[in-house]
Amino acid sequence: MIENLVNDLQQKFGESKISLVEGVKQDTIIVSEDILTELCLYLRDSPSYYFDFLANISAVDYHPENRFALVYNLASLPYQTQMTIRVELTVENRTAENLPEIPSVASVWRTADWHEREAFDLMGIYFTGHPDLRRILLPDDWEGFPLRKDYEDAESYHGIPIKGE
Amino acid sequence: MLEKYNQGYQKYIDKIASVGSTEMVINMGPQHPSTHGVLRLELITDGEIVKDVIPHLGYLHRCFDKHAESMSYGKSIPFTDRLDYLASMNNSHSFVMGVERMLGIDDKLPKRVEYIRVLVCELNRIASHLIAVGTYGIDIGAFTPFLWCFRDREHIMNMLEWASGSRMLYNYIWVGGLFYDLPVGFEERCVDFVKYFRPKLDELDEILTNNEIFIQRTANIGVLPADVAINYGCSGPMLRASGIKWDLRRVDGYSVYPELDFEIPVGQGLAGTVGDCWDRYKVRVDEMRESLKIIEQCLDRLMSDFARLPDFDPRALVPKKVNLKAQSYYVRSENPKGELGFYFETQDKSDIPRRVKARGPSFNNLSVLPELGKGVLIADLIAILGSIDIVLGEVDR
């Protein structure tokens, strides 16, 4: 079934943009970031798939490489199927001025709004076209992105020491 | 930080600053009892009407993801208990199931282990729904059901404490098995509990479900259409109350649920419209009845086909070290609140995962609140928030 899906997507969006990675238990479809929104819209609305339920967005850090990945877990309620999309992002350096950028899918599934805010907050991924991109779990004036593997805690936050021993 | 990374925050500041002279900004929480924990809602109100709701989360953020990335899988189980601390068994069951499937031992588990897992999960589901129903009553102004629900929940807490040694945070379900077999006499006590509890549900119906005041406060309030619910990623009783028969226990058929007979209650709009607050409440009450049915069947099997044997070791399959190939895996299961998922990304030659992400059902269910809360009365906002049944431990993780 997944091969048919990949073939169909490759025909529609170009062979170079989409590839299938077979995992040990679950397969993943790797998508290039420039077609992400279109592809998600197609997957949601096309009558043969109806992936109308976005379950989860996870951002993954591949330290020490300057590489990140975003993983979208989709489910289809009418067909009772699941699939995983992955987008690879490479950046030149890991400074706070150079966040990896990816188009937002909040216009496709509104639940992506909070998931993307969480990825921005904890992993420092910038979502272009997001309606309300600000930190969600941490305070608005927090520095750094704690889920990155190279994150180091600050000495103090507003005069409160936070380096616990 | 670059200007554009700060735009979202600036937009929010501007929105609060531009509130007109006829409107008012009100902070509800984080210490407000009806927010069920430490949720802070910023309301823009015009008189009694809510114009906008801006939720602020994170007061209970305990970095579950970061913790899980720094220790082996077995050590993370106590942390999963603390996600949705009202349904710890269900959380660890989901996490453990994911690790077992990656290891490929999920179909080798003894049936007795699986039945005990389902039994304690369903007991915990009833306990969680009792809190949801009881505190919902108290939000609306009915005090007695709250005390009744807590009285009955205490029986479940005592039983699970007897099995695991802890009252709320159990660490009972392990990768590849269980902490211990059930204590001798647990099944009989559980049978007594089911006998005791069933009439109590009828009492609850009389005092709350069909109570005219309660119906006036909840029917036709906070109507959530099915398409909006799906688009916002709502799951569990939230989604089912909107009329969609979606229960992962049936859809995925994990553990021994395919062998058990139970119905999936959906919202029918008996008091008002499909998907209103009363429907969400009613689905939970009906689910408690279905859980009792599951518990009875589990007890039946646990006392006949898979009865206690002197040489039965629930830890027989517990791996000494979890060695996995590099892979990614998403596991989901039906928590009392909805779809609880864990996304794993493992690395070669290490028993520490590269990434674990918990998908909390309350987090997604709560995200629909700004949509439901627009244009309602402040008192109705409390009713809507209560009907979502959030646990902040899982919203903030």
Coordinates of C-alpha atoms in Angstrom, one line a residue, chain A residues 24-26 28 44 52-53 55-62 71 73 75-77 80 82 86 96-99 101 108-111 114-115 118 120 122-123 126 131 133-134 136-138 140 146-149, chain B residues 1-2 4-5 8-9 11-12 54-58 61 65-66 69 101-102 104 230-235 239 244 246 251 327-330 332 339 343 345 354-355 357 359 363-364 366-367 371 395-397:
Chain A
V24 CA 12.6 -1.9 10.9
K25 CA 9.0 -1.6 12.0
Q26 CA 7.5 1.6 10.5
T28 CA 8.9 6.8 6.6
R44 CA -5.6 15.6 3.7
D52 CA -7.2 14.2 8.3
F53 CA -5.7 13.7 11.7
A55 CA -1.2 13.2 15.6
N56 CA 2.2 14.5 16.4
I57 CA 5.1 16.7 15.2
S58 CA 8.5 15.9 16.6
A59 CA 11.7 17.7 16.0
V60 CA 14.9 15.7 16.1
D61 CA 18.4 17.1 16.6
Y62 CA 21.4 15.2 15.0
V71 CA 8.6 14.1 11.8
N73 CA 2.8 11.4 12.3
A75 CA -3.6 9.2 10.7
S76 CA -6.6 8.7 8.6
L77 CA -9.9 8.3 10.5
Q80 CA -7.8 3.7 9.7
Q82 CA -1.2 5.7 9.6
R86 CA 10.0 13.3 7.6
A96 CA 20.4 31.5 17.6
E97 CA 20.5 33.9 14.6
N98 CA 20.4 31.0 12.1
L99 CA 17.5 28.8 12.9
E101 CA 13.4 27.2 8.5
V108 CA -3.7 22.5 6.9
W109 CA -4.2 21.0 10.3
R110 CA -4.9 23.6 13.0
T111 CA -3.5 21.3 15.7
W114 CA 0.7 24.3 19.1
H115 CA 2.9 21.5 18.0
E118 CA 6.5 23.6 20.9
F120 CA 10.1 26.4 18.0
L122 CA 12.3 23.7 22.6
M123 CA 14.3 22.9 19.5
Y126 CA 11.4 28.6 12.6
P131 CA 0.0 32.5 12.6
L133 CA 4.9 31.7 16.6
R134 CA 6.0 32.3 20.1
I136 CA 4.7 27.9 24.5
L137 CA 6.1 25.9 27.4
L138 CA 9.0 28.2 28.5
D140 CA 8.9 34.3 26.6
P146 CA 16.8 23.3 25.7
L147 CA 16.0 20.1 23.6
R148 CA 19.1 20.7 21.4
K149 CA 21.8 18.3 22.3
Chain B
M1 CA 17.7 37.1 18.4
L2 CA 16.6 38.1 15.0
K4 CA 11.6 37.9 12.7
Y5 CA 11.9 35.2 15.4
G8 CA 5.0 36.3 17.2
Y9 CA 5.6 37.6 20.7
K11 CA 2.1 40.4 17.9
Y12 CA 0.8 39.0 21.1
I54 CA -5.2 33.0 25.2
P55 CA -3.9 30.0 27.1
H56 CA -0.5 30.2 28.7
L57 CA 1.1 26.8 29.5
G58 CA 4.3 25.5 31.0
H61 CA 6.9 21.7 32.5
D65 CA 11.6 14.6 26.6
K66 CA 15.0 15.7 27.8
E69 CA 16.8 11.2 26.2
R101 CA 7.2 -3.7 19.7
M102 CA 10.6 -2.3 18.8
G104 CA 9.8 -7.6 18.9
I230 CA -10.5 16.3 14.0
N231 CA -8.7 19.4 12.6
Y232 CA -7.6 20.3 16.1
G233 CA -6.3 16.8 16.8
C234 CA -8.9 16.1 19.5
S235 CA -9.1 12.5 20.6
L239 CA -13.8 13.2 19.7
I244 CA -17.1 9.9 15.8
W246 CA -12.9 6.3 17.2
V251 CA -8.9 0.6 15.8
Q327 CA 14.9 3.1 13.9
S328 CA 12.0 5.4 14.5
Y329 CA 8.7 4.2 15.9
Y330 CA 5.4 5.9 16.8
R332 CA -0.3 5.2 20.3
E339 CA -4.7 9.3 22.1
Y343 CA 7.6 8.9 19.1
E345 CA 14.0 7.5 17.6
R354 CA 18.1 9.8 20.6
R355 CA 14.6 11.3 20.9
K357 CA 8.5 12.8 22.2
R359 CA 2.1 13.3 22.4
F363 CA -2.3 19.2 25.1
N364 CA -4.2 18.7 21.8
L366 CA -6.8 22.0 25.1
S367 CA -5.7 23.7 21.9
E371 CA -12.0 28.2 19.3
V395 CA -0.3 19.4 28.8
D396 CA 3.1 20.7 30.0
R397 CA 4.9 17.4 30.2

